[in-house]
Each structure stands twice: as structure tokens, then as C-alpha cells.
Coordinates of C-alpha atoms in Angstrom, one line a residue:
M31 CA 102.9 144.3 3.1
T32 CA 103.2 146.5 0.3
G33 CA 104.9 150.0 1.3
W34 CA 106.2 148.1 4.3
P35 CA 109.9 149.2 4.3
G36 CA 111.4 145.7 5.9
A37 CA 109.0 143.4 3.6
R38 CA 111.5 142.6 1.1
R39 CA 114.4 141.4 3.5
L40 CA 111.8 138.7 4.9
L41 CA 112.2 137.3 1.4
R42 CA 115.9 136.7 1.6
P43 CA 117.2 132.9 1.4
W44 CA 118.0 133.3 5.4
W45 CA 114.4 134.2 6.0
L46 CA 112.8 131.8 3.5
L47 CA 114.7 129.2 5.4
S48 CA 113.1 130.7 8.9
H49 CA 109.7 130.5 7.5
L50 CA 110.2 126.6 6.1
A51 CA 111.6 125.5 9.9
V52 CA 108.7 127.3 11.6
A53 CA 106.5 125.9 9.1
A54 CA 108.1 122.2 10.0
L55 CA 107.8 122.8 13.7
L56 CA 104.3 123.8 13.8
V57 CA 103.4 120.7 11.7
A58 CA 105.4 118.7 14.1
T59 CA 104.0 120.2 17.4
V60 CA 100.3 119.6 16.2
N61 CA 100.9 116.1 15.0
L62 CA 102.6 115.2 18.4
G63 CA 99.6 116.7 20.1
F64 CA 97.2 114.5 18.4
W65 CA 99.8 111.3 19.1
Q66 CA 99.5 111.9 22.8
F67 CA 95.8 112.0 22.3
R68 CA 96.2 108.2 20.4
R69 CA 98.4 107.6 23.3
L70 CA 95.5 108.4 25.9
E71 CA 93.1 106.6 23.9
E72 CA 95.4 103.7 23.8
R73 CA 95.8 104.1 27.4
R74 CA 91.8 104.1 28.4
E75 CA 91.2 101.3 26.2
H76 CA 94.2 99.2 28.0
N77 CA 92.7 100.3 31.3
A78 CA 89.2 98.9 30.6
L79 CA 90.5 95.6 29.1
V80 CA 92.0 95.3 32.7
E81 CA 89.2 96.2 34.4
E82 CA 87.0 93.6 32.1
R83 CA 89.4 90.8 32.7
A84 CA 89.7 91.3 36.8
E85 CA 85.9 91.0 36.9
V86 CA 86.3 87.6 35.0
P87 CA 85.7 84.5 37.4
V88 CA 88.7 82.9 39.0
A89 CA 89.6 79.3 36.8
S90 CA 92.6 77.2 36.7
L91 CA 95.2 78.1 34.6
E92 CA 95.1 74.6 32.8
E93 CA 91.5 74.9 31.7
V94 CA 91.7 78.4 30.3
L95 CA 95.1 77.7 28.5
V96 CA 92.9 75.3 26.4
G97 CA 91.5 76.5 23.2
M98 CA 92.5 79.8 24.2
D99 CA 94.6 82.3 22.5
P100 CA 97.3 83.4 25.3
D101 CA 96.9 87.4 24.6
E102 CA 92.9 87.0 25.7
L103 CA 94.1 85.6 29.2
V104 CA 96.6 88.4 30.1
Y105 CA 95.3 90.3 33.2
R106 CA 92.7 87.4 33.9
T107 CA 93.0 85.9 37.4
V108 CA 93.6 82.2 37.8
E109 CA 94.9 79.7 40.0
V110 CA 97.8 77.1 39.6
S111 CA 98.7 74.4 42.2
G112 CA 101.9 72.6 42.4
V113 CA 105.1 72.4 44.5
F114 CA 107.8 75.3 44.1
D115 CA 110.8 74.1 43.0
A116 CA 113.4 76.6 45.0
E117 CA 116.6 75.4 43.2
R118 CA 114.9 76.8 40.0
E119 CA 114.5 80.5 40.6
V120 CA 115.5 83.7 38.8
F121 CA 115.5 87.2 39.6
V122 CA 114.0 90.2 37.4
V123 CA 116.0 93.0 38.1
N124 CA 115.3 96.7 37.5
R125 CA 112.1 96.7 39.2
T126 CA 110.8 99.1 41.2
Q127 CA 107.4 99.1 44.0
D128 CA 106.7 102.1 46.3
G129 CA 109.5 103.6 45.0
L130 CA 111.8 101.2 46.0
P131 CA 114.4 99.5 43.9
G132 CA 114.6 96.0 43.8
V133 CA 113.7 92.6 42.3
H134 CA 110.7 90.3 41.5
V135 CA 111.3 86.4 42.4
V136 CA 110.4 84.2 39.7
T137 CA 110.3 80.3 40.7
L138 CA 109.1 77.2 39.1
L139 CA 105.9 75.8 40.2
V140 CA 105.6 72.2 39.3
G141 CA 101.9 70.6 39.4
E142 CA 100.4 67.4 38.1
S143 CA 99.5 68.8 34.8
G144 CA 102.6 70.5 33.9
A145 CA 104.9 73.6 35.2
V146 CA 104.4 77.5 35.2
A147 CA 106.5 80.2 36.0
V148 CA 105.2 82.3 39.3
D149 CA 106.4 85.9 39.8
R150 CA 106.1 85.1 43.5
G151 CA 106.6 89.0 44.5
F152 CA 109.3 91.9 45.2
V153 CA 112.1 92.0 47.1
P154 CA 113.9 95.5 47.8
R155 CA 117.3 95.4 46.2
P156 CA 119.3 96.1 49.6
V157 CA 117.2 93.3 51.4
Y158 CA 118.3 91.3 48.1
L159 CA 121.8 91.9 48.2
V160 CA 122.8 91.7 51.8
G161 CA 119.9 89.7 53.4
D162 CA 119.2 86.2 53.9
P163 CA 118.2 84.4 50.9
S164 CA 115.9 81.9 53.3
A165 CA 113.8 85.0 54.0
W166 CA 112.0 84.5 50.6
V167 CA 112.5 80.9 50.3
P168 CA 109.1 79.5 48.8
P169 CA 106.6 77.6 51.1
G170 CA 107.1 73.8 51.2
G171 CA 104.7 71.3 50.0
E172 CA 101.6 71.7 47.7
V173 CA 100.2 75.2 47.3
V174 CA 97.3 76.9 45.5
V175 CA 98.6 80.2 44.0
A176 CA 96.0 82.9 42.9
G177 CA 97.4 85.4 40.6
R178 CA 97.0 87.4 37.2
V179 CA 98.2 86.1 33.9
R180 CA 101.0 88.1 32.1
M181 CA 102.8 88.0 28.7
A182 CA 106.2 86.7 28.9
G183 CA 108.6 89.3 27.5
T184 CA 112.0 88.6 25.6
S185 CA 115.0 89.0 27.4
R186 CA 118.2 90.6 26.4
G187 CA 120.4 88.8 28.3
S188 CA 121.1 87.3 31.8
N189 CA 123.8 87.5 34.6
G190 CA 123.5 84.1 36.3
D191 CA 120.3 84.0 38.1
E192 CA 119.5 87.6 37.2
V193 CA 117.3 88.4 34.2
E194 CA 115.7 91.5 32.9
R195 CA 112.5 90.0 31.9
V196 CA 110.6 87.1 32.4
D197 CA 111.3 85.3 29.0
V198 CA 109.7 81.7 29.4
A199 CA 111.3 80.7 26.4
D200 CA 114.5 81.0 28.2
L201 CA 113.3 79.6 31.5
S202 CA 111.9 76.7 29.4
G203 CA 115.8 75.7 28.3
R204 CA 117.3 76.8 31.7
W205 CA 114.9 74.7 33.8
G206 CA 114.4 72.0 31.4
E207 CA 110.7 72.3 31.6
V208 CA 108.1 72.7 28.9
L209 CA 106.8 76.0 30.1
P210 CA 102.9 78.0 28.9
S211 CA 103.8 81.2 27.0
V212 CA 102.4 83.0 30.0
Y213 CA 103.5 83.4 33.5
V214 CA 101.7 84.3 36.7
E215 CA 101.9 87.2 38.6
S216 CA 101.1 86.9 42.2
G217 CA 99.0 89.6 44.0
V218 CA 100.0 87.9 47.5
G219 CA 103.7 87.2 48.7
E220 CA 104.3 83.7 47.7
G221 CA 107.2 83.4 50.2
A222 CA 107.7 81.7 53.9
S223 CA 107.9 84.8 55.6
D224 CA 106.6 88.1 54.6
L225 CA 109.3 88.2 52.0
P226 CA 108.7 88.6 48.9
F227 CA 106.3 91.4 49.0
G228 CA 102.9 90.9 47.0
L229 CA 102.7 92.8 43.6
P230 CA 100.1 95.3 43.3
A231 CA 97.5 95.5 40.6
P232 CA 98.1 97.2 37.3
S233 CA 98.1 101.1 37.6
L234 CA 94.7 102.3 35.7
G235 CA 96.0 105.8 35.6
E236 CA 95.9 107.9 32.3
G237 CA 99.3 108.8 32.8
P238 CA 100.5 112.3 31.3
H239 CA 99.2 112.1 27.9
L240 CA 96.3 114.5 28.2
G241 CA 98.7 117.4 29.5
Y242 CA 101.2 116.9 27.1
A243 CA 98.5 117.0 24.1
V244 CA 97.6 120.2 25.7
Q245 CA 101.4 121.5 25.9
W246 CA 101.4 120.9 22.6
F247 CA 99.0 122.2 21.1
V248 CA 99.5 125.4 23.2
F249 CA 103.0 125.5 21.7
F250 CA 101.2 125.4 18.2
I251 CA 98.8 128.2 19.1
I252 CA 101.9 130.3 20.1
G253 CA 104.0 129.7 17.1
L254 CA 101.0 130.1 14.8
I255 CA 100.0 133.5 16.4
G256 CA 103.5 134.8 17.3
Y257 CA 105.8 134.0 14.3
P258 CA 103.5 136.2 12.3
L259 CA 103.3 139.0 14.5
V260 CA 107.1 139.1 14.3
L261 CA 107.2 139.1 10.6
V262 CA 105.1 142.0 10.7
R263 CA 106.9 144.0 13.2
L264 CA 110.3 143.4 11.0
A265 CA 108.4 144.1 7.8
R266 CA 107.3 147.6 9.1
E267 CA 110.6 148.9 10.4
D268 CA 113.1 150.6 7.9
P269 CA 116.2 148.2 7.5
D270 CA 118.3 151.4 6.7
A271 CA 117.1 153.3 10.1
D272 CA 119.9 152.6 12.1
D273 CA 122.8 153.3 9.3

């Protein structure tokens, strides 16, 4: 930039801070782009795991729990048998299905070999608030439920029978039963009527990560090329020309 009349002003403190800020933003955008690529890879690995475990033959939950890490069971299809206890039931709030807000109905299933929490399905919130609870009462008598194994979470609180997550530690104390660290999510509504609605299989979409990654790299390229061009234009201008 030797001989360019405006070059010296680009070395003033304010401009030096501007250069540092732009450099930091460029580093941030490229890192965010790679982070989105990592998220995409994690999502693909998750989808592959779901597909792989969905192909494993159905077995009873009691059998697969013996000698296996619960993490290795997640998304496997299992069967559990027993009798639903409608008096020991909670509702997981802030759920959505097909664009509708609602709740998941989680009921205790008591069998000869023990008890397990079963997510029986989805009830739209308007129906849950004003509907007849008998519409989603569990079937009576001995039942066999086939569903996906899901890992329990940690609830951040509850409001009566409404909870934020399926927390088996909390449910064990609430229901007075020793429960496994996983629960069963039914793909078919386990109610005496059409409610609750069966839960869909986990989504295998890749999400927006690829698009976001491309977006961050486009921002990086714009900054990498555009900022120096602006500096060159300013350096060529005579700062005293308008005086």
C-alpha cells in the first residue's frame, strides 16, 4: 500500500481494533461451519444406530436387561407383559406430534418379573384439558406391549401428575416400585379407545446442519474477500480530498 494516500489511517487504533474484530469473526464463522459438519456426522451416526437396532429381533425386556448395558438397548424393539395400573400414571407435558401440542401418557405396567414404565402414546392438549379421561384409560387385564426402549431422563420438576420428562428414579419413588433405568415407548396407542395415539418411529432426517455449515462458510468467504477489498478502497482514497 506504499504511496496510497489513505493507507496510514488504516493503522490508527480504531482501525486496528476493527481488523482484530473481523479476524475474530472469520475464525468464529469457520469454526461454526466445522461444528455444523460435526453435528451432521453425529446425526448420521445416530440414524445408523437407530436403523441397526431396529433390525434386531424382538425380545422380551426382561431377557435383554440381563447382562447388558442399558445404553446398548436404546431403540431396540422389545416386548413387555403385565397389567396396566391406571392409578399410577403421569403425563409428560410439552410434547408435539404432527404439529399438535399435547402430552404423553406414561403408565405403570406390572408383570410377574417386575414393573416398567410404558409411554402409551400421545393425547392432544385440547383433548387432555377438556376431554374425558376414560378415553385414554389403559386396557384391562393381561396385555403384551411391543415398543422401543428409551433411556430415561432427569425431570426438572413436576406439577402433580404432570412431569417434564420420563424420570424413572422419580417414578420409582412416586409409584413405590423398583423400575429399570429405561422405559418402553409404544408405537401403537395402548388405550381402551383410539387414544392415546401411537408414537411415530424416531426421525431419521439429517436436519439443517449441512445448510448451516454452507451458510457459515459463505459468510467466511464473504468476509475473507470483502473486508480486504474495502481496506484497499479506503487506502486508495485521499483522506483530505473532501476538506
